[in-house]
């Protein structure tokens, strides 16, 4: 059973985290940068559980108390680690950026997945109350700016970015779990499933699964991340189209216009406005 005092001691002080992340730049010397950098390297190699103040002190050649003069505890250290890796430039940052909100948001999502692949421990630090740092917020802000140009309401912009970000985190979490299993057992995910003949012998009792298997559904599997990302973006794009239809205005009086159930969108709110537009075009009314 976890001792309640120890559990409280392991929790971050949000005010102290905010100070370290946002206000302590002037007092950050090389020592703090080295501590955070060494912690990231250790987590990349062995996972977040391997990071401790004692291990870092040994790695850097300092006493544990020397580290505590810069970082009050592991919770604050994890916040600093997360923000540092979010400062890394996006993959292909020098390449030509995609046009339109959808392409830009897809690039943002792919960059997020690559960030998690470089640092699988990020999913282990996914705490709803982890204080975000300036680089973490800047990445979120970049996505908000992308989606804000699509014409959605402010609340829909935030919800859309959270939807895409949540999909990225879910994919990263699954990949990290597979990597931890491979590190623990020395057997890759592909190898593990390939050796499950005893399981596959029972699966012919399921008709849909058997039919799809016989039709080659599993021979050329699609990339689950790219497939899922495109479907998520399809949903956001459908919302954008709906919002644009809702915003249709009469070309004559500016009143809202409901779209016809089929065919071309209406340009006028009423027959009277349509006739007035015709008279204007014909020069009969100025």
mmCIF file of C-alpha atoms in Angstrom:
data_model
loop_
_atom_site.group_PDB
_atom_site.id
_atom_site.type_symbol
_atom_site.label_atom_id
_atom_site.label_comp_id
_atom_site.label_asym_id
_atom_site.label_seq_id
_atom_site.Cartn_x
_atom_site.Cartn_y
_atom_site.Cartn_z
ATOM 1 C CA UNK A 1 0.000 0.000 0.000
ATOM 2 C CA UNK A 2 1.341 3.454 -0.915
ATOM 3 C CA UNK A 3 2.001 5.614 2.111
ATOM 4 C CA UNK A 4 -0.178 8.735 1.947
ATOM 5 C CA UNK A 5 2.700 10.974 3.040
ATOM 6 C CA UNK A 6 4.981 9.579 0.315
ATOM 7 C CA UNK A 7 2.233 10.029 -2.284
ATOM 8 C CA UNK A 8 1.794 13.677 -1.329
ATOM 9 C CA UNK A 9 5.555 14.190 -1.402
ATOM 10 C CA UNK A 10 5.687 12.858 -4.980
ATOM 11 C CA UNK A 11 3.076 15.338 -6.193
ATOM 12 C CA UNK A 12 4.181 18.501 -7.935
ATOM 13 C CA UNK A 13 3.718 21.916 -6.402
ATOM 14 C CA UNK A 14 1.977 23.689 -9.315
ATOM 15 C CA UNK A 15 3.181 27.122 -8.212
ATOM 16 C CA UNK A 16 6.777 25.920 -8.016
ATOM 17 C CA UNK A 17 6.427 24.227 -11.426
ATOM 18 C CA UNK A 18 5.097 27.456 -12.924
ATOM 19 C CA UNK A 19 8.020 29.412 -11.509
ATOM 20 C CA UNK A 20 10.566 26.934 -12.869
ATOM 21 C CA UNK A 21 8.933 26.754 -16.291
ATOM 22 C CA UNK A 22 8.029 30.392 -16.852
ATOM 23 C CA UNK A 23 9.802 32.729 -14.436
ATOM 24 C CA UNK A 24 13.187 31.243 -13.581
ATOM 25 C CA UNK A 25 14.886 31.719 -16.944
ATOM 26 C CA UNK A 26 17.257 34.358 -15.623
ATOM 27 C CA UNK A 27 18.372 32.059 -12.806
ATOM 28 C CA UNK A 28 18.708 28.959 -14.928
ATOM 29 C CA UNK A 29 22.344 28.170 -15.248
ATOM 30 C CA UNK A 30 24.039 25.398 -17.135
ATOM 31 C CA UNK A 31 23.436 23.102 -14.197
ATOM 32 C CA UNK A 32 19.663 23.081 -14.615
ATOM 33 C CA UNK A 33 19.949 22.594 -18.372
ATOM 34 C CA UNK A 34 22.341 19.699 -17.775
ATOM 35 C CA UNK A 35 20.011 18.125 -15.229
ATOM 36 C CA UNK A 36 17.031 18.263 -17.570
ATOM 37 C CA UNK A 37 19.071 17.123 -20.571
ATOM 38 C CA UNK A 38 20.482 14.171 -18.651
ATOM 39 C CA UNK A 39 17.005 13.256 -17.421
ATOM 40 C CA UNK A 40 15.665 13.260 -20.996
ATOM 41 C CA UNK A 41 18.534 11.040 -22.163
ATOM 42 C CA UNK A 42 17.942 8.604 -19.302
ATOM 43 C CA UNK A 43 14.182 8.480 -19.937
ATOM 44 C CA UNK A 44 14.733 7.954 -23.662
ATOM 45 C CA UNK A 45 17.007 5.010 -22.931
ATOM 46 C CA UNK A 46 15.249 3.342 -20.001
ATOM 47 C CA UNK A 47 11.829 4.911 -19.516
ATOM 48 C CA UNK A 48 10.514 7.494 -17.094
ATOM 49 C CA UNK A 49 10.563 5.088 -14.134
ATOM 50 C CA UNK A 50 14.360 4.959 -14.391
ATOM 51 C CA UNK A 51 14.671 8.701 -13.759
ATOM 52 C CA UNK A 52 15.470 9.520 -10.148
ATOM 53 C CA UNK A 53 17.441 12.282 -8.511
ATOM 54 C CA UNK A 54 19.975 9.704 -7.319
ATOM 55 C CA UNK A 55 20.506 8.259 -10.816
ATOM 56 C CA UNK A 56 20.849 11.732 -12.280
ATOM 57 C CA UNK A 57 23.348 12.773 -9.618
ATOM 58 C CA UNK A 58 25.485 9.724 -10.407
ATOM 59 C CA UNK A 59 25.196 10.384 -14.132
ATOM 60 C CA UNK A 60 26.267 14.023 -13.759
ATOM 61 C CA UNK A 61 28.891 13.495 -11.065
ATOM 62 C CA UNK A 62 27.176 15.603 -8.405
ATOM 63 C CA UNK A 63 25.562 14.886 -5.070
ATOM 64 C CA UNK A 64 21.815 14.405 -4.916
ATOM 65 C CA UNK A 65 21.471 17.477 -2.709
ATOM 66 C CA UNK A 66 23.205 19.570 -5.378
ATOM 67 C CA UNK A 67 20.409 18.660 -7.804
ATOM 68 C CA UNK A 68 17.722 19.547 -5.260
ATOM 69 C CA UNK A 69 19.059 23.115 -5.150
ATOM 70 C CA UNK A 70 17.837 23.464 -8.752
ATOM 71 C CA UNK A 71 14.830 21.124 -8.935
ATOM 72 C CA UNK A 72 12.669 20.442 -5.849
ATOM 73 C CA UNK A 73 11.534 16.982 -6.956
ATOM 74 C CA UNK A 74 10.788 14.535 -9.749
ATOM 75 C CA UNK A 75 7.347 15.945 -10.526
ATOM 76 C CA UNK A 76 8.809 19.360 -11.330
ATOM 77 C CA UNK A 77 11.654 17.678 -13.220
ATOM 78 C CA UNK A 78 9.172 15.810 -15.433
ATOM 79 C CA UNK A 79 7.424 19.100 -16.263
ATOM 80 C CA UNK A 80 10.765 20.583 -17.300
ATOM 81 C CA UNK A 81 11.612 17.489 -19.365
ATOM 82 C CA UNK A 82 8.302 17.638 -21.222
ATOM 83 C CA UNK A 83 8.731 21.291 -22.053
ATOM 84 C CA UNK A 84 12.302 20.813 -23.238
ATOM 85 C CA UNK A 85 11.411 18.115 -25.762
ATOM 86 C CA UNK A 86 8.497 20.218 -27.015
ATOM 87 C CA UNK A 87 11.060 22.840 -28.008
ATOM 88 C CA UNK A 88 12.562 20.474 -30.602
ATOM 89 C CA UNK A 89 12.034 21.629 -34.195
ATOM 90 C CA UNK A 90 9.374 19.822 -36.184
ATOM 91 C CA UNK A 91 10.522 17.108 -38.548
ATOM 92 C CA UNK A 92 10.829 18.623 -42.016
ATOM 93 C CA UNK A 93 10.561 22.145 -40.624
ATOM 94 C CA UNK A 94 12.702 23.429 -43.505
ATOM 95 C CA UNK A 95 10.426 21.876 -46.126
ATOM 96 C CA UNK A 96 7.633 23.787 -47.822
ATOM 97 C CA UNK A 97 4.663 23.962 -45.497
ATOM 98 C CA UNK A 98 1.327 22.496 -46.677
ATOM 99 C CA UNK A 99 -1.389 24.861 -47.839
ATOM 100 C CA UNK A 100 -4.754 24.998 -46.118
ATOM 101 C CA UNK A 101 -5.786 24.187 -42.568
ATOM 102 C CA UNK A 102 -6.216 20.450 -43.177
ATOM 103 C CA UNK A 103 -2.723 19.860 -44.538
ATOM 104 C CA UNK A 104 -1.164 22.038 -41.836
ATOM 105 C CA UNK A 105 -3.074 20.282 -39.053
ATOM 106 C CA UNK A 106 -2.106 16.863 -40.446
ATOM 107 C CA UNK A 107 1.552 17.947 -40.445
ATOM 108 C CA UNK A 108 1.174 19.115 -36.827
ATOM 109 C CA UNK A 109 -0.289 15.738 -35.857
ATOM 110 C CA UNK A 110 2.456 13.763 -37.615
ATOM 111 C CA UNK A 111 5.088 15.897 -35.927
ATOM 112 C CA UNK A 112 3.438 15.152 -32.586
ATOM 113 C CA UNK A 113 3.630 11.415 -33.230
ATOM 114 C CA UNK A 114 7.295 11.690 -34.229
ATOM 115 C CA UNK A 115 7.972 13.579 -31.006
ATOM 116 C CA UNK A 116 6.428 10.721 -29.026
ATOM 117 C CA UNK A 117 8.429 8.175 -31.018
ATOM 118 C CA UNK A 118 11.656 9.966 -30.104
ATOM 119 C CA UNK A 119 10.543 10.213 -26.478
ATOM 120 C CA UNK A 120 8.154 7.320 -25.687
ATOM 121 C CA UNK A 121 8.140 8.262 -21.997
ATOM 122 C CA UNK A 122 5.992 11.296 -22.812
ATOM 123 C CA UNK A 123 2.863 9.150 -22.536
ATOM 124 C CA UNK A 124 3.968 8.098 -19.039
ATOM 125 C CA UNK A 125 4.040 11.769 -18.028
ATOM 126 C CA UNK A 126 0.513 12.396 -19.326
ATOM 127 C CA UNK A 127 -0.889 13.933 -16.151
ATOM 128 C CA UNK A 128 -4.003 16.100 -16.480
ATOM 129 C CA UNK A 129 -2.549 18.456 -13.850
ATOM 130 C CA UNK A 130 0.996 18.635 -15.178
ATOM 131 C CA UNK A 131 1.812 22.339 -15.511
ATOM 132 C CA UNK A 132 2.575 23.077 -19.192
ATOM 133 C CA UNK A 133 5.635 25.130 -20.071
ATOM 134 C CA UNK A 134 6.075 27.805 -22.758
ATOM 135 C CA UNK A 135 7.196 25.392 -25.486
ATOM 136 C CA UNK A 136 4.312 23.025 -24.782
ATOM 137 C CA UNK A 137 1.817 25.889 -24.939
ATOM 138 C CA UNK A 138 3.468 27.238 -28.110
ATOM 139 C CA UNK A 139 2.874 23.927 -29.865
ATOM 140 C CA UNK A 140 -0.782 23.944 -28.792
ATOM 141 C CA UNK A 141 -1.091 27.570 -29.886
ATOM 142 C CA UNK A 142 0.270 26.695 -33.332
ATOM 143 C CA UNK A 143 -2.525 24.158 -33.834
ATOM 144 C CA UNK A 144 -5.142 26.643 -32.608
ATOM 145 C CA UNK A 145 -3.911 29.192 -35.134
ATOM 146 C CA UNK A 146 -4.163 26.603 -37.921
ATOM 147 C CA UNK A 147 -7.742 25.589 -37.135
ATOM 148 C CA UNK A 148 -8.869 29.144 -36.392
ATOM 149 C CA UNK A 149 -8.463 29.865 -40.104
ATOM 150 C CA UNK A 150 -11.064 27.238 -41.012
ATOM 151 C CA UNK A 151 -14.016 29.372 -39.934
ATOM 152 C CA UNK A 152 -15.156 27.448 -36.846
ATOM 153 C CA UNK A 153 -16.405 29.016 -33.629
ATOM 154 C CA UNK A 154 -13.800 29.552 -30.871
ATOM 155 C CA UNK A 155 -15.093 26.594 -28.837
ATOM 156 C CA UNK A 156 -15.069 24.359 -31.919
ATOM 157 C CA UNK A 157 -11.477 25.368 -32.689
ATOM 158 C CA UNK A 158 -10.312 24.238 -29.247
ATOM 159 C CA UNK A 159 -12.397 21.043 -29.394
ATOM 160 C CA UNK A 160 -11.031 20.156 -32.848
ATOM 161 C CA UNK A 161 -7.415 20.594 -31.758
ATOM 162 C CA UNK A 162 -8.068 18.519 -28.631
ATOM 163 C CA UNK A 163 -9.677 15.823 -30.787
ATOM 164 C CA UNK A 164 -6.668 15.555 -33.107
ATOM 165 C CA UNK A 165 -4.214 15.812 -30.222
ATOM 166 C CA UNK A 166 -6.069 13.094 -28.331
ATOM 167 C CA UNK A 167 -5.865 10.791 -31.349
ATOM 168 C CA UNK A 168 -2.109 11.383 -31.570
ATOM 169 C CA UNK A 169 -1.668 10.650 -27.859
ATOM 170 C CA UNK A 170 -3.747 7.463 -28.130
ATOM 171 C CA UNK A 171 -1.631 6.179 -31.015
ATOM 172 C CA UNK A 172 1.559 7.101 -29.185
ATOM 173 C CA UNK A 173 0.375 5.317 -26.046
ATOM 174 C CA UNK A 174 -0.213 2.075 -27.987
ATOM 175 C CA UNK A 175 3.191 2.326 -29.661
ATOM 176 C CA UNK A 176 4.902 2.982 -26.328
ATOM 177 C CA UNK A 177 3.206 -0.061 -24.767
ATOM 178 C CA UNK A 178 4.447 -2.261 -27.616
ATOM 179 C CA UNK A 179 7.960 -0.851 -27.236
ATOM 180 C CA UNK A 180 7.981 -1.483 -23.487
ATOM 181 C CA UNK A 181 6.869 -5.078 -24.073
ATOM 182 C CA UNK A 182 9.626 -5.592 -26.640
ATOM 183 C CA UNK A 183 12.217 -4.080 -24.305
ATOM 184 C CA UNK A 184 11.045 -6.319 -21.471
ATOM 185 C CA UNK A 185 10.857 -9.579 -23.456
ATOM 186 C CA UNK A 186 13.240 -9.084 -26.371
ATOM 187 C CA UNK A 187 10.395 -10.126 -28.729
ATOM 188 C CA UNK A 188 8.858 -7.659 -31.175
ATOM 189 C CA UNK A 189 5.102 -7.224 -31.523
ATOM 190 C CA UNK A 190 5.214 -8.762 -34.995
ATOM 191 C CA UNK A 191 7.166 -11.780 -33.784
ATOM 192 C CA UNK A 192 4.849 -12.290 -30.808
ATOM 193 C CA UNK A 193 1.693 -12.361 -32.974
ATOM 194 C CA UNK A 194 3.348 -14.555 -35.588
ATOM 195 C CA UNK A 195 3.852 -17.253 -32.948
ATOM 196 C CA UNK A 196 0.214 -17.344 -31.846
ATOM 197 C CA UNK A 197 -0.777 -20.393 -33.904
ATOM 198 C CA UNK A 198 -2.626 -21.922 -30.947
ATOM 199 C CA UNK A 199 -4.866 -18.839 -30.852
ATOM 200 C CA UNK A 200 -5.425 -18.658 -34.597
ATOM 201 C CA UNK A 201 -6.601 -22.292 -34.616
ATOM 202 C CA UNK A 202 -9.729 -21.181 -32.721
ATOM 203 C CA UNK A 203 -10.631 -18.186 -34.867
ATOM 204 C CA UNK A 204 -12.332 -20.008 -37.716
ATOM 205 C CA UNK A 205 -15.536 -20.120 -35.650
ATOM 206 C CA UNK A 206 -16.017 -16.373 -36.279
ATOM 207 C CA UNK A 207 -17.588 -15.916 -39.739
ATOM 208 C CA UNK A 208 -16.867 -12.239 -40.383
ATOM 209 C CA UNK A 209 -13.263 -12.564 -39.267
ATOM 210 C CA UNK A 210 -12.782 -15.718 -41.341
ATOM 211 C CA UNK A 211 -14.331 -14.180 -44.458
ATOM 212 C CA UNK A 212 -12.206 -11.034 -44.249
ATOM 213 C CA UNK A 213 -9.088 -13.119 -43.644
ATOM 214 C CA UNK A 214 -9.833 -15.203 -46.740
ATOM 215 C CA UNK A 215 -10.417 -12.034 -48.747
ATOM 216 C CA UNK A 216 -6.931 -10.809 -47.855
ATOM 217 C CA UNK A 217 -7.903 -8.107 -45.352
ATOM 218 C CA UNK A 218 -4.770 -8.715 -43.279
ATOM 219 C CA UNK A 219 -2.288 -9.200 -46.101
ATOM 220 C CA UNK A 220 -1.760 -5.515 -46.852
ATOM 221 C CA UNK A 221 -2.813 -3.683 -43.676
ATOM 222 C CA UNK A 222 -3.264 0.058 -43.836
ATOM 223 C CA UNK A 223 -1.201 2.371 -41.654
ATOM 224 C CA UNK A 224 -3.498 2.723 -38.619
ATOM 225 C CA UNK A 225 -2.235 6.200 -37.759
ATOM 226 C CA UNK A 226 -2.636 7.649 -41.251
ATOM 227 C CA UNK A 227 -6.021 5.964 -41.707
ATOM 228 C CA UNK A 228 -7.290 7.238 -38.355
ATOM 229 C CA UNK A 229 -5.864 10.720 -38.826
ATOM 230 C CA UNK A 230 -7.579 11.132 -42.195
ATOM 231 C CA UNK A 231 -10.899 9.986 -40.731
ATOM 232 C CA UNK A 232 -10.587 12.420 -37.820
ATOM 233 C CA UNK A 233 -9.777 15.234 -40.246
ATOM 234 C CA UNK A 234 -12.749 14.184 -42.407
ATOM 235 C CA UNK A 235 -14.938 14.801 -39.372
ATOM 236 C CA UNK A 236 -13.477 18.255 -38.741
ATOM 237 C CA UNK A 237 -13.809 19.108 -42.421
ATOM 238 C CA UNK A 238 -17.467 18.047 -42.401
ATOM 239 C CA UNK A 239 -18.009 20.390 -39.449
ATOM 240 C CA UNK A 240 -16.323 23.222 -41.357
ATOM 241 C CA UNK A 241 -18.616 22.614 -44.335
ATOM 242 C CA UNK A 242 -21.676 22.583 -42.084
ATOM 243 C CA UNK A 243 -20.641 25.858 -40.473
ATOM 244 C CA UNK A 244 -20.138 27.486 -43.859
ATOM 245 C CA UNK A 245 -23.578 26.358 -44.998
ATOM 246 C CA UNK A 246 -25.101 27.744 -41.824
ATOM 247 C CA UNK A 247 -23.469 31.088 -42.559
ATOM 248 C CA UNK A 248 -24.967 31.434 -46.088
ATOM 249 C CA UNK A 249 -26.441 34.891 -46.579
ATOM 250 C CA UNK A 250 -28.840 36.347 -49.097
ATOM 251 C CA UNK A 251 -26.984 38.178 -51.890
ATOM 252 C CA UNK A 252 -29.581 40.971 -51.828
ATOM 253 C CA UNK A 253 -30.641 41.658 -48.240
ATOM 254 C CA UNK A 254 -28.040 39.711 -46.241
ATOM 255 C CA UNK A 255 -30.571 37.577 -44.365
ATOM 256 C CA UNK A 256 -29.613 33.969 -43.514
ATOM 257 C CA UNK A 257 -30.292 31.498 -46.326
ATOM 258 C CA UNK A 258 -31.194 27.869 -45.799
ATOM 259 C CA UNK A 259 -29.603 25.465 -48.276
ATOM 260 C CA UNK A 260 -31.851 23.582 -50.635
ATOM 261 C CA UNK A 261 -32.214 19.887 -49.808
ATOM 262 C CA UNK A 262 -30.587 19.059 -53.151
ATOM 263 C CA UNK A 263 -28.941 20.816 -56.033
ATOM 264 C CA UNK A 264 -27.060 24.127 -56.026
ATOM 265 C CA UNK A 265 -27.001 26.260 -52.846
ATOM 266 C CA UNK A 266 -29.537 29.040 -52.722
ATOM 267 C CA UNK A 267 -28.294 32.575 -53.120
ATOM 268 C CA UNK A 268 -31.424 34.363 -51.946
ATOM 269 C CA UNK A 269 -33.630 34.162 -48.872
ATOM 270 C CA UNK A 270 -36.904 34.562 -50.800
ATOM 271 C CA UNK A 271 -38.485 34.699 -54.236
ATOM 272 C CA UNK A 272 -38.850 38.468 -53.823
ATOM 273 C CA UNK A 273 -35.080 38.934 -53.323
ATOM 274 C CA UNK A 274 -34.368 36.682 -56.297
ATOM 275 C CA UNK A 275 -36.650 38.810 -58.515
ATOM 276 C CA UNK A 276 -35.080 42.007 -57.165
ATOM 277 C CA UNK A 277 -31.633 40.685 -58.052
ATOM 278 C CA UNK A 278 -32.840 39.936 -61.571
ATOM 279 C CA UNK A 279 -34.184 43.491 -61.949
ATOM 280 C CA UNK A 280 -30.902 44.922 -60.687
ATOM 281 C CA UNK A 281 -28.881 42.841 -63.157
ATOM 282 C CA UNK A 282 -31.266 43.899 -65.949
ATOM 283 C CA UNK A 283 -30.808 47.547 -65.106
ATOM 284 C CA UNK A 284 -34.444 48.027 -64.143
ATOM 285 C CA UNK A 285 -33.656 49.047 -60.581
ATOM 286 C CA UNK A 286 -30.723 50.989 -59.273
#
